[in-house]
mmCIF file of C-alpha atoms and ligand atoms in Angstrom:
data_model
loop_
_atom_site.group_PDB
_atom_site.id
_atom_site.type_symbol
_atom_site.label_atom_id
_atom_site.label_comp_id
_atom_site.label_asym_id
_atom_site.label_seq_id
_atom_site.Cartn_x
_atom_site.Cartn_y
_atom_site.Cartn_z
ATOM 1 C CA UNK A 1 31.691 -10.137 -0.920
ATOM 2 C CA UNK A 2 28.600 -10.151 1.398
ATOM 3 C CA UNK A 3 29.743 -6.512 2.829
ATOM 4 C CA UNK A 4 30.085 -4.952 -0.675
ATOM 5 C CA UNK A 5 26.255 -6.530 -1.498
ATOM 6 C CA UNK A 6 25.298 -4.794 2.049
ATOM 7 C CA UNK A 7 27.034 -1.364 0.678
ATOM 8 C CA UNK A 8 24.844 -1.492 -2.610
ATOM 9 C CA UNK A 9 21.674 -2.132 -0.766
ATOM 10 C CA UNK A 10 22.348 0.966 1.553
ATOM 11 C CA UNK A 11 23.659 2.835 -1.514
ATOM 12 C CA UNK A 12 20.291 1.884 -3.466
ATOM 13 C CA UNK A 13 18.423 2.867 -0.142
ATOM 14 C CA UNK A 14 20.041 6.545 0.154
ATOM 15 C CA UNK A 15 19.842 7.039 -3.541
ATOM 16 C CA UNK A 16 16.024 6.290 -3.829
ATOM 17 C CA UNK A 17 15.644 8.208 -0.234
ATOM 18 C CA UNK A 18 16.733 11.428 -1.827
ATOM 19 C CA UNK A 19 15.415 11.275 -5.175
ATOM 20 C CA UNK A 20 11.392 10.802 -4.287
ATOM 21 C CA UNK A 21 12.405 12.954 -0.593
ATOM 22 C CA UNK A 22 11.083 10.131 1.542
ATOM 23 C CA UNK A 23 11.436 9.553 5.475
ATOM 24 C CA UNK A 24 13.198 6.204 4.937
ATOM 25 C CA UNK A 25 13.737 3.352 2.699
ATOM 26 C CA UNK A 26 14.242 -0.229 2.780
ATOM 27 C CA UNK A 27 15.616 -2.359 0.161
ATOM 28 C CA UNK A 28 15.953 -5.905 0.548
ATOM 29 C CA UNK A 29 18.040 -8.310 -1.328
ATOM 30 C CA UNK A 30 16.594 -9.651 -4.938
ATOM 31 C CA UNK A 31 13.672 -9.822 -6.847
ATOM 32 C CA UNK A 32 10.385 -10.965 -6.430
ATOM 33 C CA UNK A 33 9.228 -11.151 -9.913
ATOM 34 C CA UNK A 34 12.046 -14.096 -10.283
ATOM 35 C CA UNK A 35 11.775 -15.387 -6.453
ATOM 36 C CA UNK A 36 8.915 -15.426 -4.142
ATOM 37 C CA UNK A 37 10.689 -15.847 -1.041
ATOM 38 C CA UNK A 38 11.765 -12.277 -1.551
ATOM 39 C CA UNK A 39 7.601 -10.780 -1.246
ATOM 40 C CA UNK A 40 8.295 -13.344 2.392
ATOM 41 C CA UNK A 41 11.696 -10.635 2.855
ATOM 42 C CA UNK A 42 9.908 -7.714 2.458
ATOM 43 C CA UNK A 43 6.988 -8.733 4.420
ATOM 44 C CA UNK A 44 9.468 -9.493 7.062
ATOM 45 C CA UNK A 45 11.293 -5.810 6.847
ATOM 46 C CA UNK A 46 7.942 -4.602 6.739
ATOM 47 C CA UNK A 47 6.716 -5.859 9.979
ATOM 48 C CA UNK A 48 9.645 -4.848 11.800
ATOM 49 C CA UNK A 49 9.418 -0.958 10.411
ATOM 50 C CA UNK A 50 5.396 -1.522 11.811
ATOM 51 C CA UNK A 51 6.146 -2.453 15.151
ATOM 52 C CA UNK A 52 9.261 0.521 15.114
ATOM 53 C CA UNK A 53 6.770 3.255 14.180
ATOM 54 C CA UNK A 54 3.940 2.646 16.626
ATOM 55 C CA UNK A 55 3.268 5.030 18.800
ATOM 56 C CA UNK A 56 1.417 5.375 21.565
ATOM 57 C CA UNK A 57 -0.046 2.634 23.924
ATOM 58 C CA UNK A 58 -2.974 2.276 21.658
ATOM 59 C CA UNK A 59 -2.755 2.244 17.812
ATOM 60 C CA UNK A 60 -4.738 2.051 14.420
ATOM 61 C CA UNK A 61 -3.288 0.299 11.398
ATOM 62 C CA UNK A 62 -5.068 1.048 8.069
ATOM 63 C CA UNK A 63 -3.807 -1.641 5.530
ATOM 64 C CA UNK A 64 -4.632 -2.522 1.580
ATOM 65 C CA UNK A 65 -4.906 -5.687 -0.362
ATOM 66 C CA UNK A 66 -2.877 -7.457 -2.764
ATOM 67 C CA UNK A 67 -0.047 -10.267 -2.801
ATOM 68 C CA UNK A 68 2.717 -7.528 -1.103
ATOM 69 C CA UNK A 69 0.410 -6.815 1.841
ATOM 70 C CA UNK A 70 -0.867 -10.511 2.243
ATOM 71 C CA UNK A 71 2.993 -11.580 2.657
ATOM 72 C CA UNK A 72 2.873 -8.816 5.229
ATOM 73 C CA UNK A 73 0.057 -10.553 7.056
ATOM 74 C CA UNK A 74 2.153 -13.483 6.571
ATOM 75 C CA UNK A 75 4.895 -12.044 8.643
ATOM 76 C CA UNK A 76 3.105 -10.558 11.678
ATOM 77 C CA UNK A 77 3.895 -11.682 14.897
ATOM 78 C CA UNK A 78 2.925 -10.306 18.132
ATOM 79 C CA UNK A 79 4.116 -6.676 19.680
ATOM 80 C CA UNK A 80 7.079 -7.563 22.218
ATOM 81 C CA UNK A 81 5.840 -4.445 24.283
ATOM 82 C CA UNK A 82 2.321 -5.852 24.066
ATOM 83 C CA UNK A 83 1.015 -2.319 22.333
ATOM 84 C CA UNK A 84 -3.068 -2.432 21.282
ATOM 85 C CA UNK A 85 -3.104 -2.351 17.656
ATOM 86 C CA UNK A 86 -6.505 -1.926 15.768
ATOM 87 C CA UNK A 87 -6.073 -3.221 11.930
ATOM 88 C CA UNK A 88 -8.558 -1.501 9.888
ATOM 89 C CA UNK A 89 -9.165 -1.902 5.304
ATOM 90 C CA UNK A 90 -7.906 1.508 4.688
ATOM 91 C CA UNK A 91 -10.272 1.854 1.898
ATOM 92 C CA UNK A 92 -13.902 -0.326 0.315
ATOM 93 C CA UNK A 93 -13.673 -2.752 -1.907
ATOM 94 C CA UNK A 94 -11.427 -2.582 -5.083
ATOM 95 C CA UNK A 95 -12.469 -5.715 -6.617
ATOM 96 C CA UNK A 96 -9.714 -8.205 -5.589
ATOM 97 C CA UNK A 97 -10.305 -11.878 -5.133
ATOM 98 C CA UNK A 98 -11.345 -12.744 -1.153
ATOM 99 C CA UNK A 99 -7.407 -13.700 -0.780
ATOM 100 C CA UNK A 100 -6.373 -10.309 -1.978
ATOM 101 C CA UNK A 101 -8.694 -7.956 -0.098
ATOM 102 C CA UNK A 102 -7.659 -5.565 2.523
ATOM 103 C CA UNK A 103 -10.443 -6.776 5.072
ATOM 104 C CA UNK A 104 -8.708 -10.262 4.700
ATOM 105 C CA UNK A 105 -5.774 -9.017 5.021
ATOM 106 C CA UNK A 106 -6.359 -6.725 7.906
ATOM 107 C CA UNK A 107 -7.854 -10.087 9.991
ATOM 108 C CA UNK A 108 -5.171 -12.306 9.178
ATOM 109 C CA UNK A 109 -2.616 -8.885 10.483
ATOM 110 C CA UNK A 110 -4.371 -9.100 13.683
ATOM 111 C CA UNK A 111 -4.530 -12.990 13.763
ATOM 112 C CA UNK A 112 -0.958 -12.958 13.732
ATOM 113 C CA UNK A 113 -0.445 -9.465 16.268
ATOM 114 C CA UNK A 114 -3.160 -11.151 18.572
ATOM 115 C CA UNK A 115 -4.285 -7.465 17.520
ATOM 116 C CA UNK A 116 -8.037 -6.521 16.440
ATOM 117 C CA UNK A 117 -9.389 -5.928 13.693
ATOM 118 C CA UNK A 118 -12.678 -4.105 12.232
ATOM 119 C CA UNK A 119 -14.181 -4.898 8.599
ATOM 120 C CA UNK A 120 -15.396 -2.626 6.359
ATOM 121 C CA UNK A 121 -18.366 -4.425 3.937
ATOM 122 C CA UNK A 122 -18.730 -2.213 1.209
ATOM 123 C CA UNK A 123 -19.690 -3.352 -2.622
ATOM 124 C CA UNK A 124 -16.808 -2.926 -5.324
ATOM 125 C CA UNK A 125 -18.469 -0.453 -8.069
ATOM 126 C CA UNK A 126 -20.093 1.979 -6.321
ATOM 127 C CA UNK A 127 -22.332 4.460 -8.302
ATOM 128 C CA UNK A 128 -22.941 8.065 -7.402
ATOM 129 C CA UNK A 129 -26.103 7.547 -5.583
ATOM 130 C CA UNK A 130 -24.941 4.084 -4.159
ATOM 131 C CA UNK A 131 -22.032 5.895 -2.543
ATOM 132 C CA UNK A 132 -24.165 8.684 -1.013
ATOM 133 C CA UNK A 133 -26.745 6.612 0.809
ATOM 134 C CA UNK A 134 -23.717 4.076 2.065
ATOM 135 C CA UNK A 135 -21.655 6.997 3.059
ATOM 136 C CA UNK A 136 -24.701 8.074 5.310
ATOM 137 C CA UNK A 137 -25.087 4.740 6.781
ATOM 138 C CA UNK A 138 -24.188 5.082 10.967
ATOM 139 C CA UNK A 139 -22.314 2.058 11.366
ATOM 140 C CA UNK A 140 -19.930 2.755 7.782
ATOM 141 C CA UNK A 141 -19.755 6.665 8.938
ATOM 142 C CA UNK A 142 -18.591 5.248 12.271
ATOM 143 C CA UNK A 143 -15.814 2.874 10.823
ATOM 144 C CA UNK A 144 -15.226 5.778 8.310
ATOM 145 C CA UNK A 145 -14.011 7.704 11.594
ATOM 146 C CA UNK A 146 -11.729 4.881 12.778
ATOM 147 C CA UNK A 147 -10.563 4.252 9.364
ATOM 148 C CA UNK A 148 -9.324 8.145 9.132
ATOM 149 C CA UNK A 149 -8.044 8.251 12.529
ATOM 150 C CA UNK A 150 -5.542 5.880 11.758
ATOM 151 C CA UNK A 151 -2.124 6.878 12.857
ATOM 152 C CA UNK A 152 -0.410 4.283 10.471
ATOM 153 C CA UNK A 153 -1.381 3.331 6.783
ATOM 154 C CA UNK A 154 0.348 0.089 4.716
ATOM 155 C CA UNK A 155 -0.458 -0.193 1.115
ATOM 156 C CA UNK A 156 0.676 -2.057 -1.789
ATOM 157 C CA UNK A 157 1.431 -0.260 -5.177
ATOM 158 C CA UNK A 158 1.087 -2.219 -8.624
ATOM 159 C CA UNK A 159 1.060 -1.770 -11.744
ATOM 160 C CA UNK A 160 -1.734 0.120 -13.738
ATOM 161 C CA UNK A 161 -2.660 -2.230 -16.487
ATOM 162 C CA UNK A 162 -2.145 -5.345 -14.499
ATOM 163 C CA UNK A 163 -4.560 -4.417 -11.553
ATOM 164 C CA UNK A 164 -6.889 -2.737 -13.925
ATOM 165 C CA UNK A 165 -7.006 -6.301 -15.568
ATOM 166 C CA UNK A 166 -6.833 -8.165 -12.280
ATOM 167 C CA UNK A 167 -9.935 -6.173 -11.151
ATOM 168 C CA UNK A 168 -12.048 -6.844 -14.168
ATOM 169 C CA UNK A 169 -12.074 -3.305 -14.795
ATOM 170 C CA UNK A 170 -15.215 -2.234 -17.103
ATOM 171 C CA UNK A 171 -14.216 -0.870 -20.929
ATOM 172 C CA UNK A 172 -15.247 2.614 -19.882
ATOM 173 C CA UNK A 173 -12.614 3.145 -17.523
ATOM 174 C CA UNK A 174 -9.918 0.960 -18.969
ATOM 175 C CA UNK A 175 -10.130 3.765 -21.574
ATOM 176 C CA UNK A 176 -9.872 6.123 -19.145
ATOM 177 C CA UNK A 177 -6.494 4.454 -17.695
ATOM 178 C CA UNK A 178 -5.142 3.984 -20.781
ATOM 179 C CA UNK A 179 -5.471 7.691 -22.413
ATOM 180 C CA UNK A 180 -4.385 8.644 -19.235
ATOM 181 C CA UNK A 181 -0.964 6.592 -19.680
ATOM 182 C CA UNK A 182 -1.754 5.404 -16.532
ATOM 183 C CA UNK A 183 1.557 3.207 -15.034
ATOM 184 C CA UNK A 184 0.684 2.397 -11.563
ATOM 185 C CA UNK A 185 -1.729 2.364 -9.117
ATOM 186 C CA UNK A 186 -2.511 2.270 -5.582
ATOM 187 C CA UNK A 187 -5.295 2.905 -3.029
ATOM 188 C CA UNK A 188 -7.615 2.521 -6.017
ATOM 189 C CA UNK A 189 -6.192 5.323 -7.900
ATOM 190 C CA UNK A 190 -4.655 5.018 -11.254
ATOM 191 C CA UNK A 191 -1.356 7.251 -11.470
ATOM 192 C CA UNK A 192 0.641 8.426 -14.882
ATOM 193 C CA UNK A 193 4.317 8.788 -14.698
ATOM 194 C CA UNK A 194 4.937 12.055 -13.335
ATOM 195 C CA UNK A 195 2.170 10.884 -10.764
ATOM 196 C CA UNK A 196 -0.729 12.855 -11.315
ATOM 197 C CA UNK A 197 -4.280 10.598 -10.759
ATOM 198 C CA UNK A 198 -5.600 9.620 -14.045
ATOM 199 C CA UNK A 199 -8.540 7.857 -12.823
ATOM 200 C CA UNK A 200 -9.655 7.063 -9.750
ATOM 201 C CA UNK A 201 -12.459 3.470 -8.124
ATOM 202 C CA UNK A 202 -15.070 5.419 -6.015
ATOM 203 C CA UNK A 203 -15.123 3.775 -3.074
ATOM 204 C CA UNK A 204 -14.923 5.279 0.928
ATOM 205 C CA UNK A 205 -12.422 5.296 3.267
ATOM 206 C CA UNK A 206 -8.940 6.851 2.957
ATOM 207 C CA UNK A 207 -8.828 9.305 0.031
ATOM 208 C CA UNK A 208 -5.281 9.996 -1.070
ATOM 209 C CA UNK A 209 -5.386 13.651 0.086
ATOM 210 C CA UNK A 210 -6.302 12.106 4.077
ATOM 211 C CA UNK A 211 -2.200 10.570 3.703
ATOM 212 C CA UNK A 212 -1.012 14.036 4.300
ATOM 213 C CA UNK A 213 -2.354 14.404 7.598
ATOM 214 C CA UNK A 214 0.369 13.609 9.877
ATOM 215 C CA UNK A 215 0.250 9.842 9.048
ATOM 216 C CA UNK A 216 2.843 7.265 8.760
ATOM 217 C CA UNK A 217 2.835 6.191 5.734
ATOM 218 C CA UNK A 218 4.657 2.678 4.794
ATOM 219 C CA UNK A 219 4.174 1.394 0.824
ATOM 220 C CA UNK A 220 5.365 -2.319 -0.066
ATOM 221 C CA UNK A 221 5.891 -2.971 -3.055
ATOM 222 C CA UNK A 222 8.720 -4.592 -5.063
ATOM 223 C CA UNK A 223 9.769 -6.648 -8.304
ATOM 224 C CA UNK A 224 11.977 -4.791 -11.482
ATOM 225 C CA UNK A 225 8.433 -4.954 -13.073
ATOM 226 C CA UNK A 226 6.722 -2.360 -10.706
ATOM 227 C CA UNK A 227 9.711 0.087 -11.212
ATOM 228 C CA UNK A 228 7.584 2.573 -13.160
ATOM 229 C CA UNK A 229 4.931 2.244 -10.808
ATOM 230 C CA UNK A 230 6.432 2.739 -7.895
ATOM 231 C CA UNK A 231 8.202 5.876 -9.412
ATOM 232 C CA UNK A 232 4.516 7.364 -10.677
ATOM 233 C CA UNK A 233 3.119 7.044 -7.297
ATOM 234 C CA UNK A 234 6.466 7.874 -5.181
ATOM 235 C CA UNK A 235 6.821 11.133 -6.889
ATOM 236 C CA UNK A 236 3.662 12.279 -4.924
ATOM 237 C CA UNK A 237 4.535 10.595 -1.883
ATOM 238 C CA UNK A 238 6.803 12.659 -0.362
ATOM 239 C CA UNK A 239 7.878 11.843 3.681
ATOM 240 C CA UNK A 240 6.324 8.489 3.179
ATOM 241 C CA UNK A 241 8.273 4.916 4.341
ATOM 242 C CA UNK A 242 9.410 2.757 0.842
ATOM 243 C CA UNK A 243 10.248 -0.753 1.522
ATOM 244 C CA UNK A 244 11.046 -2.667 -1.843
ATOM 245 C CA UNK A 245 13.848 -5.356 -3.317
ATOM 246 C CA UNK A 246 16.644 -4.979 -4.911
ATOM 247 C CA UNK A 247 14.888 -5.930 -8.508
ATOM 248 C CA UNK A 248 12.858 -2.234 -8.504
ATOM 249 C CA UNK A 249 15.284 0.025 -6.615
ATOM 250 C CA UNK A 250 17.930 -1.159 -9.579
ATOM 251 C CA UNK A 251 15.180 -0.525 -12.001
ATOM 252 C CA UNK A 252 14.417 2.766 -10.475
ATOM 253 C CA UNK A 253 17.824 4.265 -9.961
ATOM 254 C CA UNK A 254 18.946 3.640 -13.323
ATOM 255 C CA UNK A 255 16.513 5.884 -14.760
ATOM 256 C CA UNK A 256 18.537 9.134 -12.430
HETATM 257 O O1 F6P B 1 -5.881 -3.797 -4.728
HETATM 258 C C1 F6P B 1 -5.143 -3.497 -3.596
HETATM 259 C C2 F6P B 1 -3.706 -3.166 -3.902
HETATM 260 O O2 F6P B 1 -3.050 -2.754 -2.728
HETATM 261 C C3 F6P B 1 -3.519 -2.129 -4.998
HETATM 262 O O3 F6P B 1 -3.760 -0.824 -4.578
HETATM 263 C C4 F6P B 1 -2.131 -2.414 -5.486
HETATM 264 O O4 F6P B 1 -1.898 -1.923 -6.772
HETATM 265 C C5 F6P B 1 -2.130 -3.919 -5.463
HETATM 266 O O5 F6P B 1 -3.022 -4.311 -4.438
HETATM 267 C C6 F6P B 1 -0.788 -4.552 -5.308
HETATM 268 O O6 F6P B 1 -0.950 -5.922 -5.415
HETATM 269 P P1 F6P B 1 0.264 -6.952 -5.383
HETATM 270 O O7 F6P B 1 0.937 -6.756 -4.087
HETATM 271 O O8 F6P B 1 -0.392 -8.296 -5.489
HETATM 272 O O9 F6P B 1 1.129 -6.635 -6.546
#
């Protein structure tokens, strides 16, 4: 019985694998919409495909907020082979509670590593002219550097209406997410369901095109009721690390 469950797992993992062309996929077992010790699972599976990837003697980690990447945080425990590791926000502020931000997450990452870490203070809503003069700033163009240097990025990926809503998104650009049938979203940009970007939070640091530079890429992100998004923003993610639960990759391959 427990070796058939393994087979489906590794049968959901080559299946999803093939269809969105990623480098590798990890499915763990249930769902964490219905049970939250499965977020703990994937956190786990997460932190061991980390510690496998790093390269190099010294390395930078750009990470993202939410619940996924905070159970990642959770997780972390120090590099047997005693590797630096830098843990940077991989992007400004997105406007997520203090729990759910990426510079809380990235310290706790480190706590638990006995890594670093480097914070990125940013405001959420930037406006045009706001995001010029920061973007000048010395000190943010010099974290922008280490921030784009990084050889590893983590990120979450949710669901468009419920982090638009979670973010106290303002009327003018909930319209914008929802004529653009927006169905998930991550890194701050809003994706439809063949995953082109329907809208997009200004903010510095990683922009989505700065993932195809010869990055590892490694998205989180789970529960039957992020199937669609996790499909939007997959399609465009080609070569890129998925680790998810059971609950979304059965979600996701029955739509194949
Ligand atoms: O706001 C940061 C972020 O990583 C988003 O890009 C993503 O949609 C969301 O968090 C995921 O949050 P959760 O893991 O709580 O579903």
């Amino acid at each position: 019985e427990v070796m058939k469950e393994v087979s489906g797992l590794r049968l959901l993992e080559t299946t999803l694998k093939e269809a969105f062309s990623l480098s590798h996929v990890i499915v763990v077992p249930g769902d964490s919409d219905k049970s939250s010790w499965v977020k703990k699972e994937m956190g786990r599976a997460s932190v061991a495909c980390i510690k496998e990837r790093l390269i190099g003697k010294k390395n930078i980690v750009a990470v993202t907020g939410g619940t996924t990447l905070a159970a990642v945080a959770d997780m972390m425990t120090p590099d047997p082979k005693q590797r630096d590791v830098l843990f940077v926000p991989a992007r400004g502020g997105l406007g997520e509670n203090v729990q759910n931000q990426a510079n809380t997450i990235c310290a706790k990452m480190a706590e638990g590593s006995s890594g670093q870490y480097r914070l990125l203070h940013v405001p959420d809503q930037l406006s045009d002219e706001a995001y010029k003069s920061i973007a000048e700033e010395p000190s943010i163009k010099e974290m922008m550097h280490l921030i784009k240097s990084a050889g590893m990025v983590v990120h979450g990926i949710g669901d468009a209406m419920t982090m638009a809503e979670r973010r106290k998104t303002s009327q003018e650009d909930l319209g914008k997410i929802e004529e653009g049938h927006a169905v998930g979203e991550a890194f701050g940009y809003y994706f439809n369901q063949s995953g082109e970007v329907v809208h997009k939070v200004k903010t510095v640091g990683i922009q989505l095109d700065d993932l195809k530079n010869n990055k590892c890429v490694i998205a989180v992100a789970g529960g039957s009721s992020k199937a669609k998004a996790i499909k939007a923003f997959m399609q465009q993610a080609q070569h890129s690390i998925l680790i998810t639960d059971e609950g979304a990759a059965k979600e996701l391959v029955r739509d194949f």
